[in-house]
GROMACS .gro file of C-alpha atoms in nm:
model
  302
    1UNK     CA    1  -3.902   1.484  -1.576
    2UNK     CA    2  -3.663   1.768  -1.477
    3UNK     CA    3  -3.409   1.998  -1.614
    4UNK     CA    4  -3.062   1.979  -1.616
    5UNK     CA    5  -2.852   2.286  -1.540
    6UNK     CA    6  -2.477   2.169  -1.458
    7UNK     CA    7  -2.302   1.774  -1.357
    8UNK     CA    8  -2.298   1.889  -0.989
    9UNK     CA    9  -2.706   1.907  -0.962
   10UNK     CA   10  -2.810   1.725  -0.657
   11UNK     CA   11  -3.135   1.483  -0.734
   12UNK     CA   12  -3.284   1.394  -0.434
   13UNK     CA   13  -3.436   1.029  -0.385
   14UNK     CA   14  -3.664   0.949  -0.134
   15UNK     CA   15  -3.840   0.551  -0.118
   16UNK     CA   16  -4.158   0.519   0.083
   17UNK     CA   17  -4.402   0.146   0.050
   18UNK     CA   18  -4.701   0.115  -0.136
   19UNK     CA   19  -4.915   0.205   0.162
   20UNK     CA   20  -5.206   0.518   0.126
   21UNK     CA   21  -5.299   0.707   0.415
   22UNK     CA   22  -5.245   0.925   0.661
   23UNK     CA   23  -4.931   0.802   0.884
   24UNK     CA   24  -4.875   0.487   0.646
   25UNK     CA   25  -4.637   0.586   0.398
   26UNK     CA   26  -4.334   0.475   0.547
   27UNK     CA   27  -3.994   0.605   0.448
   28UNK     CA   28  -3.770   0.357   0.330
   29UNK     CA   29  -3.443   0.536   0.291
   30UNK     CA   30  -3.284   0.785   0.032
   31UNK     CA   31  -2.999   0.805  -0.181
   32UNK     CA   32  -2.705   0.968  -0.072
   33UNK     CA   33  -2.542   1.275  -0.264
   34UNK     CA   34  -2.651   1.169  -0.612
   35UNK     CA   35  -2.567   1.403  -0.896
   36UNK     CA   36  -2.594   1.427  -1.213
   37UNK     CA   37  -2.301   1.308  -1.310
   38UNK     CA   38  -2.333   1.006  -1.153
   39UNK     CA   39  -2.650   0.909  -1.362
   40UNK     CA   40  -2.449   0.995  -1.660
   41UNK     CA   41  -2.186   0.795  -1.574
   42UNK     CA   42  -2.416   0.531  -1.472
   43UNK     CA   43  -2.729   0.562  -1.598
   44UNK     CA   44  -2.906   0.239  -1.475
   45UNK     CA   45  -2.823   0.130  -1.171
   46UNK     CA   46  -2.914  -0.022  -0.814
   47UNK     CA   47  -2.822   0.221  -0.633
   48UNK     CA   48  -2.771   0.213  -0.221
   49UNK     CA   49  -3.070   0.359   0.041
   50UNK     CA   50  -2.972   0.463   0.367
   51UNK     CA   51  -3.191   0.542   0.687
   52UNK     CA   52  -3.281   0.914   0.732
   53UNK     CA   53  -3.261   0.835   1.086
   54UNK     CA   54  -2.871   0.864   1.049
   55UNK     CA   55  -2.881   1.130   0.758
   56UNK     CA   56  -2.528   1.274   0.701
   57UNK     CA   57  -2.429   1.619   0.554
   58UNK     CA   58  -2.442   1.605   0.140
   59UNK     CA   59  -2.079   1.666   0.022
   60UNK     CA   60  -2.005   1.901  -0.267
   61UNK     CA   61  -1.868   1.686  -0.588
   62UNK     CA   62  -1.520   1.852  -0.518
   63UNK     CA   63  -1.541   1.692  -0.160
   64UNK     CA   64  -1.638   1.371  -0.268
   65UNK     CA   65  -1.351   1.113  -0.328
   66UNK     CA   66  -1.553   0.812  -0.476
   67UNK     CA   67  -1.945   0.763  -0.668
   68UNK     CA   68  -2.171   0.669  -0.392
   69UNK     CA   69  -2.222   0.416  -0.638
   70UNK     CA   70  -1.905   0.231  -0.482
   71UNK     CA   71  -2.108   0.224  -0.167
   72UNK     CA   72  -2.368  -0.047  -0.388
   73UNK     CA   73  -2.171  -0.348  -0.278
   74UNK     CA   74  -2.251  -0.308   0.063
   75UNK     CA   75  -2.594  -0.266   0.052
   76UNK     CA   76  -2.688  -0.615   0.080
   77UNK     CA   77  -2.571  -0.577   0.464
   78UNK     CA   78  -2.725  -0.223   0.574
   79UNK     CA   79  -3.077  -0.360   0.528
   80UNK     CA   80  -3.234  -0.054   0.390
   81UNK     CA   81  -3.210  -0.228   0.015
   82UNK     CA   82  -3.138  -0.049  -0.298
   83UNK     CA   83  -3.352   0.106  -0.546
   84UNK     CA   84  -3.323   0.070  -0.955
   85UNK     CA   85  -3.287   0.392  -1.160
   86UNK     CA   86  -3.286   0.444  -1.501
   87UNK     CA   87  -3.245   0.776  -1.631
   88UNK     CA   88  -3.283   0.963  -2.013
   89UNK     CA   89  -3.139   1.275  -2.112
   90UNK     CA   90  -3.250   1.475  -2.371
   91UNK     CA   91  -3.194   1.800  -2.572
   92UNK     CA   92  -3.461   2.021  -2.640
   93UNK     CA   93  -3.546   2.094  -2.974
   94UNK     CA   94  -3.617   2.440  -3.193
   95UNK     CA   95  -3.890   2.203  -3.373
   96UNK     CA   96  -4.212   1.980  -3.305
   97UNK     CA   97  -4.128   1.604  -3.371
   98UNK     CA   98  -3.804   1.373  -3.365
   99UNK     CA   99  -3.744   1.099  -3.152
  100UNK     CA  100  -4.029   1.117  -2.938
  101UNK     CA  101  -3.942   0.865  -2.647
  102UNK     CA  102  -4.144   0.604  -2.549
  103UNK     CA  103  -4.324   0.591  -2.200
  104UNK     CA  104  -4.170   0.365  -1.968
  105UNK     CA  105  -4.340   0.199  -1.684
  106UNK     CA  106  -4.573   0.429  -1.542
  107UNK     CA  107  -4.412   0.712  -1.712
  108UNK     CA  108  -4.642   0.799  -1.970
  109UNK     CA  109  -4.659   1.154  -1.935
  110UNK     CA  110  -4.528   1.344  -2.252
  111UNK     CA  111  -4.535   1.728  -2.112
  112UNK     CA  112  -4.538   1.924  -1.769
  113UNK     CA  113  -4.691   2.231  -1.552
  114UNK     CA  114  -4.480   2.360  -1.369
  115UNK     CA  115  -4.657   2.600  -1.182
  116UNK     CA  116  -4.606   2.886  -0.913
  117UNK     CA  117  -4.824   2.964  -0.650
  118UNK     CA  118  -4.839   3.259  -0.484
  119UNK     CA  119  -5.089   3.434  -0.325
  120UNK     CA  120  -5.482   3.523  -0.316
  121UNK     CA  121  -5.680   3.816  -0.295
  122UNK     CA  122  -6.025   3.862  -0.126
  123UNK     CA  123  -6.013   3.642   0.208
  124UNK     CA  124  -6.080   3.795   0.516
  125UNK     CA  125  -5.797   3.716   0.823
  126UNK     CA  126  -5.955   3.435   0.958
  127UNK     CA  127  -6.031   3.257   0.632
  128UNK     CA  128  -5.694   3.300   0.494
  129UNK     CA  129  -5.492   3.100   0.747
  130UNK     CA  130  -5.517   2.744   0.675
  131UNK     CA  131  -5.718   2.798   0.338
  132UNK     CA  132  -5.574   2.534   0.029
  133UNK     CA  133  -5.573   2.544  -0.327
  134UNK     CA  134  -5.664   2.171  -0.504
  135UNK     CA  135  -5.582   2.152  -0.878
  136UNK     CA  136  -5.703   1.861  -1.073
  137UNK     CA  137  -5.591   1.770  -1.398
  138UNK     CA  138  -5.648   1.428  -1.581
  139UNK     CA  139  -5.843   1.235  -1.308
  140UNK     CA  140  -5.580   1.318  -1.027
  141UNK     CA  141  -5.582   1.581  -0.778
  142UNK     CA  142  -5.323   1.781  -0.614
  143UNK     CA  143  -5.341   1.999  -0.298
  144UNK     CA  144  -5.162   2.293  -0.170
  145UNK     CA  145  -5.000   2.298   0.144
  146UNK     CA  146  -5.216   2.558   0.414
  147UNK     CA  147  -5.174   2.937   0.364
  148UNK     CA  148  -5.097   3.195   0.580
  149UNK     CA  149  -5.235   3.553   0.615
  150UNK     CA  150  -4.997   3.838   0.586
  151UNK     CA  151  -5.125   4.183   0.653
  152UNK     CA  152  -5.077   4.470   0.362
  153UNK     CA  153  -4.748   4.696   0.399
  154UNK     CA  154  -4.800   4.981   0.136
  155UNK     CA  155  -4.520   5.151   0.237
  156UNK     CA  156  -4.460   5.530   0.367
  157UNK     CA  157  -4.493   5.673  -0.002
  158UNK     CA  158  -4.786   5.455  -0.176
  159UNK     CA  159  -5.184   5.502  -0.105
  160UNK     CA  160  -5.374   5.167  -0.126
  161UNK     CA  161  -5.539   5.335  -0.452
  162UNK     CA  162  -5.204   5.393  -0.649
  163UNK     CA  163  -5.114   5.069  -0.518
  164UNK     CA  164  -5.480   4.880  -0.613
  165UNK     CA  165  -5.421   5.071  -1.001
  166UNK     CA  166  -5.072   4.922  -1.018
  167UNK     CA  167  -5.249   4.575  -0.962
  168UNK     CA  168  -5.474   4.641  -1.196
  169UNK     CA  169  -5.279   4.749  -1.501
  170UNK     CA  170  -5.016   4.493  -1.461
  171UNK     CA  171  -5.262   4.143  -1.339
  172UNK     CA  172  -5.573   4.259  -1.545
  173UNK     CA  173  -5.475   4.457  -1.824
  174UNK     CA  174  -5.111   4.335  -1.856
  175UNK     CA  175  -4.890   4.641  -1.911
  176UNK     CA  176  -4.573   4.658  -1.856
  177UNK     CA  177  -4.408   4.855  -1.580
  178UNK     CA  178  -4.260   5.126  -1.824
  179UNK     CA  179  -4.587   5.159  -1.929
  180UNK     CA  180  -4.791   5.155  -1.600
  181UNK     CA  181  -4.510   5.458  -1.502
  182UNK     CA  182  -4.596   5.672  -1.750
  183UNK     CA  183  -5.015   5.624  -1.665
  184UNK     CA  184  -4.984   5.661  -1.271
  185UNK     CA  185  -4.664   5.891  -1.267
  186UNK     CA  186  -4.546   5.651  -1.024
  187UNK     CA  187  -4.190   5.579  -0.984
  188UNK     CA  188  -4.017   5.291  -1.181
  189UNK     CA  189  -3.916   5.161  -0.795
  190UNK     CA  190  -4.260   5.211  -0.649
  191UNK     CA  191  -4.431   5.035  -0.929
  192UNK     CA  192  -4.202   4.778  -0.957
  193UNK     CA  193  -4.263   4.692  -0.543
  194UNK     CA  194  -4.573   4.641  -0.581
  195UNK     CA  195  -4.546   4.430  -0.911
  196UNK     CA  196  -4.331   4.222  -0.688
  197UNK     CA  197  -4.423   4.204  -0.390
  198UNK     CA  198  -4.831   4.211  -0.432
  199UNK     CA  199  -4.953   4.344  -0.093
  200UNK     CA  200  -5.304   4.315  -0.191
  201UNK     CA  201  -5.300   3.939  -0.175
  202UNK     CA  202  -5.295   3.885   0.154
  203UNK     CA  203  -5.290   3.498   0.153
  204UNK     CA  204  -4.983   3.315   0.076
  205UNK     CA  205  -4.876   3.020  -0.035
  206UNK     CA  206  -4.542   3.056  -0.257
  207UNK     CA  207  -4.535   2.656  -0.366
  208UNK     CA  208  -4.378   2.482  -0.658
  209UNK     CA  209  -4.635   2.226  -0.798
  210UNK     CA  210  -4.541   2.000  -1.077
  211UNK     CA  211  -4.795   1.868  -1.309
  212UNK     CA  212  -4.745   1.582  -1.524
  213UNK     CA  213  -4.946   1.570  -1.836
  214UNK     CA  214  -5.005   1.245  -2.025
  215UNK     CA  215  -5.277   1.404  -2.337
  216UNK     CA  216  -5.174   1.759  -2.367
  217UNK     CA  217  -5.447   1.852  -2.659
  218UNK     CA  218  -5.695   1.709  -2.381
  219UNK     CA  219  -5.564   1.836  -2.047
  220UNK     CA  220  -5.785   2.096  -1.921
  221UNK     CA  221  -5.697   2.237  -1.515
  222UNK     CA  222  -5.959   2.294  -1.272
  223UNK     CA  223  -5.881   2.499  -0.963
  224UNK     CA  224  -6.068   2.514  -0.650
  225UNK     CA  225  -6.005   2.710  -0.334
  226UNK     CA  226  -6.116   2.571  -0.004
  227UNK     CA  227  -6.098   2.687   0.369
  228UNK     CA  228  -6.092   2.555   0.690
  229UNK     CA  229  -6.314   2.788   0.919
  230UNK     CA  230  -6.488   2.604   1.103
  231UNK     CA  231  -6.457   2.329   0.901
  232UNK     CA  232  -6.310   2.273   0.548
  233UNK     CA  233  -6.525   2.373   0.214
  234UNK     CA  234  -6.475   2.442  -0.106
  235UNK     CA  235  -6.579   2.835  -0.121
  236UNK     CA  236  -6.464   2.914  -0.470
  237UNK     CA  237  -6.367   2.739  -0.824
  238UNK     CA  238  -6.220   2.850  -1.184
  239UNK     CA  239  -6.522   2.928  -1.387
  240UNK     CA  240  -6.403   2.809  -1.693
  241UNK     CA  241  -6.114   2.518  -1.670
  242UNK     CA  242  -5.788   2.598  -1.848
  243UNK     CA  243  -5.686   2.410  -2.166
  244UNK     CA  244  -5.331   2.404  -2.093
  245UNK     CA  245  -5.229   2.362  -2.481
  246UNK     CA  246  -5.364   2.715  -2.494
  247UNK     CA  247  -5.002   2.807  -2.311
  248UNK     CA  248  -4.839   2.682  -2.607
  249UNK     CA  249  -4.951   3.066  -2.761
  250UNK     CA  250  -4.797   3.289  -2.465
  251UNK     CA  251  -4.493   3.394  -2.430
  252UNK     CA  252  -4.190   3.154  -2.344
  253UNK     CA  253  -4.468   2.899  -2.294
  254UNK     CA  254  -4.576   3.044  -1.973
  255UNK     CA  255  -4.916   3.189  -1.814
  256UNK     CA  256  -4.836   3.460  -1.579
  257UNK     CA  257  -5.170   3.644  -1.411
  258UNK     CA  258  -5.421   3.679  -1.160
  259UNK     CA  259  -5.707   3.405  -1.220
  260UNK     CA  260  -6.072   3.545  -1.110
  261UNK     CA  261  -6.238   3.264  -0.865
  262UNK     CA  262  -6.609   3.240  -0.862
  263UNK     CA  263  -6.760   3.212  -0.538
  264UNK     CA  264  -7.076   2.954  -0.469
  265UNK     CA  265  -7.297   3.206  -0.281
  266UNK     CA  266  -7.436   2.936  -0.144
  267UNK     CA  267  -7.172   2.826   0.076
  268UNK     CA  268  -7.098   2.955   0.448
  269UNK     CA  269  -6.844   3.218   0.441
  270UNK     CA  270  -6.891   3.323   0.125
  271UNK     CA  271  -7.110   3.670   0.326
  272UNK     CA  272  -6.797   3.738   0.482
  273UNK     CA  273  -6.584   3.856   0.127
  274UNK     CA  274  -6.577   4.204   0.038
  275UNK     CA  275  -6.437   4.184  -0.328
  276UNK     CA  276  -6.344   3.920  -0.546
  277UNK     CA  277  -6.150   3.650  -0.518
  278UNK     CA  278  -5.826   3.694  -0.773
  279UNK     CA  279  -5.564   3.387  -0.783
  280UNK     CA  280  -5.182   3.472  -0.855
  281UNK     CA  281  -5.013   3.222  -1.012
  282UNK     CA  282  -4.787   3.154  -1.313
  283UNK     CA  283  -4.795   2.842  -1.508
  284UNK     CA  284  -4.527   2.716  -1.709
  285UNK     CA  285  -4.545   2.437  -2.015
  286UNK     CA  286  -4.277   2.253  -2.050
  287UNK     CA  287  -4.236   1.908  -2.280
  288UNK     CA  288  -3.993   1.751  -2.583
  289UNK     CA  289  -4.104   1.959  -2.801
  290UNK     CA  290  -4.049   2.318  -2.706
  291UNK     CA  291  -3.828   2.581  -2.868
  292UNK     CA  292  -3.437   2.569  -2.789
  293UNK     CA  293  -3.458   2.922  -2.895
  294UNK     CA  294  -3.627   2.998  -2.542
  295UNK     CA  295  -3.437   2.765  -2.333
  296UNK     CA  296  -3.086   2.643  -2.354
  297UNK     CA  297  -3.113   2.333  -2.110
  298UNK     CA  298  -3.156   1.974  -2.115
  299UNK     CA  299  -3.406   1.733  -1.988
  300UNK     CA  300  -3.361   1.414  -1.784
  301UNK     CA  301  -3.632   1.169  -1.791
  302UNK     CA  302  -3.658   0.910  -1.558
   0.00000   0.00000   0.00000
């Protein structure tokens, strides 16, 4: 599942085999320049795969004279194949219930998390780099790609106290930036650079992770932050797991704070923190039933 925001959206196909492993998962081919509009136009159909090995430039839709769906003829005689798709578009809806569709395939999952990750606070340097984040949410497990350590810039005009209260008041006790002015007598700019840019948390990951969700009254995530030095551990999970239908109550359907990890004493490295572990993230719910009143878009389903 995905939103919709104009025709011309690019949706990018990649095929790999069945294979598991490291090194097995061989690509296939990929669809070239399909939009939008071509799965409205056609919205099951074999479409052609061609080798990344010879990947041309995407063309805009006002540079492209015919559907690469013309192009499905001769894919009997390129020998990458073709793969089937069969896409759904829906409107969101201001109320809970309607036509609910019906999974299809292995498609069974009836809501999303989209989610955000940023960055983390309370690694030293040389736990940072390479450190992951593994969520795990009905039985399946997704990992982050490695972080990297950046070093905090507080700028010429902010001490690492104003800038550690800013933090605090916005990620802990959630005010808003108006608000946070008025208690520091900070400037709206200087508090809002350090809403943005967070230079306390010094490991980063900025990563888009999508979450599919097939019982959302059930689906609980668990978060767990390992590192790599020497070798990998897990140093630190989410106390308490989050019942994601528990987003359904925030704003715009979306969690947007600093999670507090708990560290296993027990583990090596864990002598080596200085302060607590804090997890900046923001997850976003998303599924049929949400409020149009939010969002004006449209879903595809596939």
């Amino acid at each position: 599942d995905f939103f919709v925001y104009t025709p011309s959206q690019f949706v990018k196909v990649d095929v790999y085999d069945s294979d598991i492993g490291p090194g097995t998962d061989d690509h296939l081919g990929f669809v070239e320049g399909l939009t939008v509009q071509w799965l409205l136009e056609k919205p099951r159909w074999w479409w052609p795969l061609k080798s990344r090995s010879k990947t041309p430039e995407y063309k805009s839709e006002a540079t492209t004279s015919a559907p690469v769906a013309d192009a499905a003829a001769k894919a009997k005689h390129n020998g990458n194949g073709e793969v089937l798709i069969e896409a759904h578009f829906f409107e969101l809806r201001d109320s809970e219930g309607g036509c609910i569709p019906q999974p299809m395939g292995k498609a069974d999952a009836v809501a999303y998390a989209f989610i955000d990750l940023r960055s983390l606070r309370g690694l030293q340097p040389q736990q940072a780099d390479g450190a992951t984040i593994t969520f795990r949410l009905e039985g399946q497990s997704y990992k982050s790609h490695p972080a990297t350590y950046k070093a905090t810039s507080y700028g010429s005009a902010l001490t690492p106290g104003a800038q550690r209260l800013v933090e605090h008041l916005h990620n802990t006790k959630g005010r808003s930036i108006d608000e946070i002015m008025k208690i520091s007598g900070l400037t709206k700019e200087q508090v809002t650079s350090v809403v943005h840019a967070r230079p306390s948390f010094t490991t980063k990951w900025h990563q888009p992770i999508s979450l599919p969700i097939r019982n959302l009254e059930k689906a609980q995530l668990e978060i767990c932050l390992g590192i790599r030095r020497p070798n990998y551990k897990a140093l630190a999970n989410l106390k308490t797991p989050l019942k994601l239908e528990d987003i359904r109550n925030c704003d715009k359907w979306q969690l947007d704070k600093a999670l507090p990890l708990e560290v296993d004493p027990k583990m090596e490295g864990s002598s080596l923190l200085q302060e607590n572990l804090e997890l900046s993230l923001r997850i976003t719910l998303r599924s049929l039933c949400i409020s149009a009143d939010t969002f004006d878009n449209y879903s595809a389903s596939f």
